[in-house]
Amino acid sequence: KMLDTLQHSQGNLQESQRQLFTLMANLPGMVYRQRNDQNCTIEFASEGCAELTGYHPQDLVNGNISYRELIHRDDRERVCREVHQAMEAGQPFQLQYRITPARGEIKRVWEQGRGVASADGKVEILEGFISDVTEQKLAADRLRLQSLALESAANAIVVTDHDGVIEWVNPAFTKLTGYTFAEAYGQRTSMLKSDRHDEAFYEELWRTILSGEVWHGELINRRKDGTVYTERTTIAPVTNDH
């Protein structure tokens, strides 16, 4: 009976280990365990290592490839410093940096980990997770550049929802109309209306853009101070996947 119980326990342990390894293998990144030594010796790397670095996990575990050497040389010192500071403070760490995988292309990665202390309180092991965030970083950079371009544009730019409620304006809009972003946000573009156009004019404008076409024309609008101005306007509809 004792033997049956032992075999049952071993079976449960093996099944738990199998499930854990399957879970780690399906994660879009690399789970690792490394020694807290000068060489950052890898003791375990999940199957995601191959996609992330281009090297088989055993290449890192056997020491054929040093993960530390994969870290971009301009980031290597900072990464080591931030991890060391977290270890000294007894805190987990989160950081972004660049690596150079086997194929030579540079990837941006995000790493989260923490130290595992021994009985005497000394951190001997680091465990964590590393994922590829290259696409997210590129997308964020594109959005930032686009935002800077719109902010810096000489022409007034207004973004509204499909009902004409203002969601964003650039500084050139404030210079032209006198309305700040805070004053314009959430208001309808009708706040700029003068009495120089009849309703048929606006109905045709909205009919054009709601049909998915771009409207070009002149608008006579009114500034915050009440003065009237004429502007050459382009209104372009932006559609989603539907």
mmCIF file of C-alpha atoms in Angstrom:
data_model
loop_
_atom_site.group_PDB
_atom_site.id
_atom_site.type_symbol
_atom_site.label_atom_id
_atom_site.label_comp_id
_atom_site.label_asym_id
_atom_site.label_seq_id
_atom_site.Cartn_x
_atom_site.Cartn_y
_atom_site.Cartn_z
ATOM 1 C CA LYS A 1 0.000 0.000 0.000
ATOM 2 C CA MET A 2 2.843 2.388 0.825
ATOM 3 C CA LEU A 3 4.451 1.588 -2.537
ATOM 4 C CA ASP A 4 1.175 2.344 -4.338
ATOM 5 C CA THR A 5 0.911 5.670 -2.518
ATOM 6 C CA LEU A 6 4.497 6.559 -3.438
ATOM 7 C CA GLN A 7 3.959 5.671 -7.088
ATOM 8 C CA HIS A 8 0.736 7.687 -7.119
ATOM 9 C CA SER A 9 2.547 10.708 -5.668
ATOM 10 C CA GLN A 10 5.347 10.374 -8.220
ATOM 11 C CA GLY A 11 2.764 10.160 -10.990
ATOM 12 C CA ASN A 12 1.062 13.337 -9.781
ATOM 13 C CA LEU A 13 4.411 15.114 -9.569
ATOM 14 C CA GLN A 14 5.363 14.069 -13.087
ATOM 15 C CA GLU A 15 1.988 15.213 -14.415
ATOM 16 C CA SER A 16 2.356 18.576 -12.651
ATOM 17 C CA GLN A 17 5.826 18.975 -14.126
ATOM 18 C CA ARG A 18 4.547 18.062 -17.600
ATOM 19 C CA GLN A 19 1.767 20.642 -17.339
ATOM 20 C CA LEU A 20 4.216 23.282 -16.157
ATOM 21 C CA PHE A 21 6.641 22.633 -19.017
ATOM 22 C CA THR A 22 3.773 22.651 -21.539
ATOM 23 C CA LEU A 23 2.551 25.978 -20.184
ATOM 24 C CA MET A 24 6.019 27.530 -20.376
ATOM 25 C CA ALA A 25 6.568 26.164 -23.883
ATOM 26 C CA ASN A 26 3.397 27.890 -25.086
ATOM 27 C CA LEU A 27 4.264 31.262 -23.587
ATOM 28 C CA PRO A 28 5.287 33.909 -26.182
ATOM 29 C CA GLY A 29 8.635 34.541 -24.502
ATOM 30 C CA MET A 30 11.375 32.901 -22.470
ATOM 31 C CA VAL A 31 11.106 31.747 -18.868
ATOM 32 C CA TYR A 32 14.548 31.466 -17.306
ATOM 33 C CA ARG A 33 16.447 30.546 -14.179
ATOM 34 C CA GLN A 34 20.006 31.762 -13.779
ATOM 35 C CA ARG A 35 22.724 31.921 -11.186
ATOM 36 C CA ASN A 36 23.506 35.271 -9.626
ATOM 37 C CA ASP A 37 27.115 35.148 -10.785
ATOM 38 C CA GLN A 38 29.356 37.275 -12.969
ATOM 39 C CA ASN A 39 28.592 35.231 -16.079
ATOM 40 C CA CYS A 40 24.796 35.164 -15.487
ATOM 41 C CA THR A 41 24.931 31.394 -15.978
ATOM 42 C CA ILE A 42 21.611 30.057 -17.278
ATOM 43 C CA GLU A 43 20.373 26.925 -15.507
ATOM 44 C CA PHE A 44 17.041 26.686 -17.345
ATOM 45 C CA ALA A 45 15.482 28.336 -20.399
ATOM 46 C CA SER A 46 12.051 27.511 -21.801
ATOM 47 C CA GLU A 47 11.352 26.611 -25.430
ATOM 48 C CA GLY A 48 10.492 30.260 -26.175
ATOM 49 C CA CYS A 49 14.226 30.895 -26.091
ATOM 50 C CA ALA A 50 14.551 29.700 -29.701
ATOM 51 C CA GLU A 51 12.064 32.201 -31.101
ATOM 52 C CA LEU A 52 13.336 35.039 -28.925
ATOM 53 C CA THR A 53 17.075 34.592 -29.422
ATOM 54 C CA GLY A 54 17.469 32.203 -32.354
ATOM 55 C CA TYR A 55 19.350 29.762 -30.141
ATOM 56 C CA HIS A 56 18.182 26.456 -28.672
ATOM 57 C CA PRO A 57 17.654 26.553 -24.886
ATOM 58 C CA GLN A 58 20.484 24.058 -24.393
ATOM 59 C CA ASP A 59 22.901 26.463 -26.092
ATOM 60 C CA LEU A 60 22.349 28.859 -23.204
ATOM 61 C CA VAL A 61 22.161 26.197 -20.498
ATOM 62 C CA ASN A 62 25.388 24.500 -21.625
ATOM 63 C CA GLY A 63 27.179 27.817 -21.794
ATOM 64 C CA ASN A 64 27.772 27.676 -25.549
ATOM 65 C CA ILE A 65 25.994 31.022 -25.774
ATOM 66 C CA SER A 66 25.999 33.635 -22.996
ATOM 67 C CA TYR A 67 22.716 35.527 -22.729
ATOM 68 C CA ARG A 68 24.649 38.440 -21.254
ATOM 69 C CA GLU A 69 26.551 38.703 -24.544
ATOM 70 C CA LEU A 70 23.262 38.831 -26.452
ATOM 71 C CA ILE A 71 22.311 42.040 -24.648
ATOM 72 C CA HIS A 72 23.157 45.036 -26.829
ATOM 73 C CA ARG A 73 26.531 46.385 -25.738
ATOM 74 C CA ASP A 74 25.102 49.881 -25.224
ATOM 75 C CA ASP A 75 22.475 48.490 -22.824
ATOM 76 C CA ARG A 76 24.525 45.819 -21.066
ATOM 77 C CA GLU A 77 25.948 47.976 -18.272
ATOM 78 C CA ARG A 78 22.578 49.565 -17.506
ATOM 79 C CA VAL A 79 20.801 46.196 -17.354
ATOM 80 C CA CYS A 80 23.389 44.764 -14.957
ATOM 81 C CA ARG A 81 23.238 47.897 -12.798
ATOM 82 C CA GLU A 82 19.436 47.951 -12.542
ATOM 83 C CA VAL A 83 19.212 44.249 -11.756
ATOM 84 C CA HIS A 84 21.948 44.571 -9.128
ATOM 85 C CA GLN A 85 20.172 47.544 -7.526
ATOM 86 C CA ALA A 86 16.920 45.566 -7.351
ATOM 87 C CA MET A 87 18.719 42.633 -5.758
ATOM 88 C CA GLU A 88 20.293 44.870 -3.125
ATOM 89 C CA ALA A 89 16.883 46.360 -2.321
ATOM 90 C CA GLY A 90 15.240 42.942 -2.224
ATOM 91 C CA GLN A 91 12.824 44.027 -4.956
ATOM 92 C CA PRO A 92 11.687 42.466 -8.253
ATOM 93 C CA PHE A 93 12.877 44.202 -11.407
ATOM 94 C CA GLN A 94 11.247 45.245 -14.671
ATOM 95 C CA LEU A 95 13.245 46.712 -17.525
ATOM 96 C CA GLN A 96 13.415 47.135 -21.277
ATOM 97 C CA TYR A 97 16.545 46.771 -23.377
ATOM 98 C CA ARG A 98 17.817 45.560 -26.727
ATOM 99 C CA ILE A 99 19.255 42.178 -27.661
ATOM 100 C CA THR A 100 21.036 40.946 -30.783
ATOM 101 C CA PRO A 101 19.725 37.433 -31.608
ATOM 102 C CA ALA A 102 21.388 34.826 -33.796
ATOM 103 C CA ARG A 103 20.137 36.345 -37.061
ATOM 104 C CA GLY A 104 21.679 39.698 -36.163
ATOM 105 C CA GLU A 105 18.535 41.847 -36.105
ATOM 106 C CA ILE A 106 18.056 43.984 -33.028
ATOM 107 C CA LYS A 107 15.038 43.224 -30.849
ATOM 108 C CA ARG A 108 13.543 45.212 -28.006
ATOM 109 C CA VAL A 109 12.675 42.994 -25.034
ATOM 110 C CA TRP A 110 10.901 43.408 -21.705
ATOM 111 C CA GLU A 111 12.180 41.460 -18.728
ATOM 112 C CA GLN A 112 10.616 40.862 -15.339
ATOM 113 C CA GLY A 113 12.303 38.862 -12.626
ATOM 114 C CA ARG A 114 13.291 38.599 -9.006
ATOM 115 C CA GLY A 115 15.998 37.093 -6.858
ATOM 116 C CA VAL A 116 15.587 33.853 -4.922
ATOM 117 C CA ALA A 117 17.446 34.015 -1.614
ATOM 118 C CA SER A 118 19.036 31.116 0.230
ATOM 119 C CA ALA A 119 18.555 30.404 3.918
ATOM 120 C CA ASP A 120 21.230 32.952 4.841
ATOM 121 C CA GLY A 121 19.472 35.666 2.841
ATOM 122 C CA LYS A 122 21.969 35.721 -0.012
ATOM 123 C CA VAL A 123 20.484 35.936 -3.510
ATOM 124 C CA GLU A 124 21.896 32.981 -5.420
ATOM 125 C CA ILE A 125 19.298 32.546 -8.182
ATOM 126 C CA LEU A 126 17.358 34.866 -10.474
ATOM 127 C CA GLU A 127 14.088 33.722 -12.029
ATOM 128 C CA GLY A 128 12.061 35.628 -14.554
ATOM 129 C CA PHE A 129 10.457 36.064 -17.935
ATOM 130 C CA ILE A 130 11.661 37.834 -21.095
ATOM 131 C CA SER A 131 9.330 38.760 -23.977
ATOM 132 C CA ASP A 132 9.745 40.410 -27.370
ATOM 133 C CA VAL A 133 8.171 43.894 -27.424
ATOM 134 C CA THR A 134 9.778 45.095 -30.660
ATOM 135 C CA GLU A 135 6.494 45.575 -32.514
ATOM 136 C CA GLN A 136 4.886 47.366 -29.565
ATOM 137 C CA LYS A 137 7.896 49.691 -29.311
ATOM 138 C CA LEU A 138 7.819 50.444 -33.050
ATOM 139 C CA ALA A 139 4.076 51.143 -32.885
ATOM 140 C CA ALA A 140 4.555 53.450 -29.890
ATOM 141 C CA ASP A 141 7.366 55.273 -31.709
ATOM 142 C CA ARG A 142 5.179 55.723 -34.802
ATOM 143 C CA LEU A 143 2.320 57.081 -32.715
ATOM 144 C CA ARG A 144 4.662 59.477 -30.941
ATOM 145 C CA LEU A 145 6.081 60.744 -34.233
ATOM 146 C CA GLN A 146 2.619 61.136 -35.711
ATOM 147 C CA SER A 147 1.494 63.005 -32.611
ATOM 148 C CA LEU A 148 4.507 65.307 -32.795
ATOM 149 C CA ALA A 149 3.828 65.940 -36.489
ATOM 150 C CA LEU A 150 0.192 66.822 -35.810
ATOM 151 C CA GLU A 151 1.114 68.987 -32.836
ATOM 152 C CA SER A 152 3.695 70.862 -34.922
ATOM 153 C CA ALA A 153 1.551 71.303 -38.046
ATOM 154 C CA ALA A 154 1.045 74.894 -39.173
ATOM 155 C CA ASN A 155 -2.528 74.160 -40.229
ATOM 156 C CA ALA A 156 -5.330 73.795 -37.697
ATOM 157 C CA ILE A 157 -6.251 70.135 -37.214
ATOM 158 C CA VAL A 158 -9.393 68.883 -35.485
ATOM 159 C CA VAL A 159 -10.376 65.277 -34.735
ATOM 160 C CA THR A 160 -14.019 64.553 -33.936
ATOM 161 C CA ASP A 161 -16.209 61.506 -33.492
ATOM 162 C CA HIS A 162 -18.868 60.656 -36.077
ATOM 163 C CA ASP A 163 -21.286 63.127 -34.444
ATOM 164 C CA GLY A 164 -18.896 66.045 -34.746
ATOM 165 C CA VAL A 165 -17.916 66.070 -31.065
ATOM 166 C CA ILE A 166 -14.338 67.315 -30.746
ATOM 167 C CA GLU A 167 -11.829 64.773 -29.397
ATOM 168 C CA TRP A 168 -8.557 66.538 -30.172
ATOM 169 C CA VAL A 169 -7.205 69.811 -31.559
ATOM 170 C CA ASN A 170 -3.658 70.951 -32.206
ATOM 171 C CA PRO A 171 -2.026 74.246 -31.122
ATOM 172 C CA ALA A 172 -2.616 75.764 -34.577
ATOM 173 C CA PHE A 173 -6.362 75.380 -33.974
ATOM 174 C CA THR A 174 -6.059 77.373 -30.751
ATOM 175 C CA LYS A 175 -4.071 80.067 -32.551
ATOM 176 C CA LEU A 176 -6.700 80.263 -35.302
ATOM 177 C CA THR A 177 -9.889 80.129 -33.225
ATOM 178 C CA GLY A 178 -8.878 81.256 -29.739
ATOM 179 C CA TYR A 179 -10.270 78.068 -28.166
ATOM 180 C CA THR A 180 -7.853 75.988 -26.077
ATOM 181 C CA PHE A 181 -7.905 72.209 -26.133
ATOM 182 C CA ALA A 182 -9.737 72.176 -22.780
ATOM 183 C CA GLU A 183 -12.372 74.577 -24.090
ATOM 184 C CA ALA A 184 -12.889 72.700 -27.364
ATOM 185 C CA TYR A 185 -12.787 69.132 -26.069
ATOM 186 C CA GLY A 186 -16.245 67.578 -25.869
ATOM 187 C CA GLN A 187 -17.873 70.442 -27.768
ATOM 188 C CA ARG A 188 -19.442 70.094 -31.194
ATOM 189 C CA THR A 189 -17.793 71.736 -34.174
ATOM 190 C CA SER A 190 -20.988 73.781 -34.464
ATOM 191 C CA MET A 191 -19.416 76.010 -31.778
ATOM 192 C CA LEU A 192 -17.516 77.579 -34.688
ATOM 193 C CA LYS A 193 -20.574 78.221 -36.819
ATOM 194 C CA SER A 194 -21.207 81.704 -38.145
ATOM 195 C CA ASP A 195 -24.481 82.804 -39.703
ATOM 196 C CA ARG A 196 -22.951 82.890 -43.185
ATOM 197 C CA HIS A 197 -24.028 79.378 -44.304
ATOM 198 C CA ASP A 198 -27.548 77.988 -44.482
ATOM 199 C CA GLU A 199 -28.572 74.527 -43.211
ATOM 200 C CA ALA A 200 -28.498 73.054 -46.733
ATOM 201 C CA PHE A 201 -24.768 73.824 -46.864
ATOM 202 C CA TYR A 202 -24.064 71.824 -43.704
ATOM 203 C CA GLU A 203 -26.397 69.009 -44.740
ATOM 204 C CA GLU A 204 -24.430 68.568 -47.960
ATOM 205 C CA LEU A 205 -21.138 68.654 -46.037
ATOM 206 C CA TRP A 206 -22.269 65.891 -43.652
ATOM 207 C CA ARG A 207 -23.824 63.862 -46.463
ATOM 208 C CA THR A 208 -20.426 63.840 -48.204
ATOM 209 C CA ILE A 209 -18.296 62.735 -45.256
ATOM 210 C CA LEU A 210 -20.815 60.221 -43.879
ATOM 211 C CA SER A 211 -20.832 58.544 -47.288
ATOM 212 C CA GLY A 212 -17.081 58.000 -46.874
ATOM 213 C CA GLU A 213 -15.917 60.761 -49.200
ATOM 214 C CA VAL A 214 -13.598 63.695 -48.499
ATOM 215 C CA TRP A 215 -15.143 67.171 -48.375
ATOM 216 C CA HIS A 216 -13.220 70.189 -49.666
ATOM 217 C CA GLY A 217 -14.472 73.728 -49.472
ATOM 218 C CA GLU A 218 -14.477 77.083 -47.737
ATOM 219 C CA LEU A 219 -16.008 77.617 -44.314
ATOM 220 C CA ILE A 220 -16.816 80.955 -42.775
ATOM 221 C CA ASN A 221 -16.479 80.394 -39.041
ATOM 222 C CA ARG A 222 -16.499 82.454 -35.873
ATOM 223 C CA ARG A 223 -13.657 82.715 -33.361
ATOM 224 C CA LYS A 224 -14.009 82.735 -29.588
ATOM 225 C CA ASP A 225 -13.797 86.540 -29.589
ATOM 226 C CA GLY A 226 -16.660 86.760 -32.083
ATOM 227 C CA THR A 227 -14.658 87.741 -35.138
ATOM 228 C CA VAL A 228 -15.418 85.937 -38.397
ATOM 229 C CA TYR A 229 -12.795 84.274 -40.578
ATOM 230 C CA THR A 230 -12.737 82.245 -43.774
ATOM 231 C CA GLU A 231 -10.790 79.004 -43.985
ATOM 232 C CA ARG A 232 -10.044 76.538 -46.736
ATOM 233 C CA THR A 233 -11.067 73.209 -45.216
ATOM 234 C CA THR A 234 -10.594 69.516 -45.899
ATOM 235 C CA ILE A 235 -12.691 67.057 -43.879
ATOM 236 C CA ALA A 236 -11.711 63.413 -44.234
ATOM 237 C CA PRO A 237 -13.647 60.498 -42.700
ATOM 238 C CA VAL A 238 -11.544 57.875 -40.875
ATOM 239 C CA THR A 239 -13.136 54.426 -40.808
ATOM 240 C CA ASN A 240 -12.579 51.443 -38.532
ATOM 241 C CA ASP A 241 -12.597 47.776 -39.604
ATOM 242 C CA HIS A 242 -16.383 47.854 -39.961
#
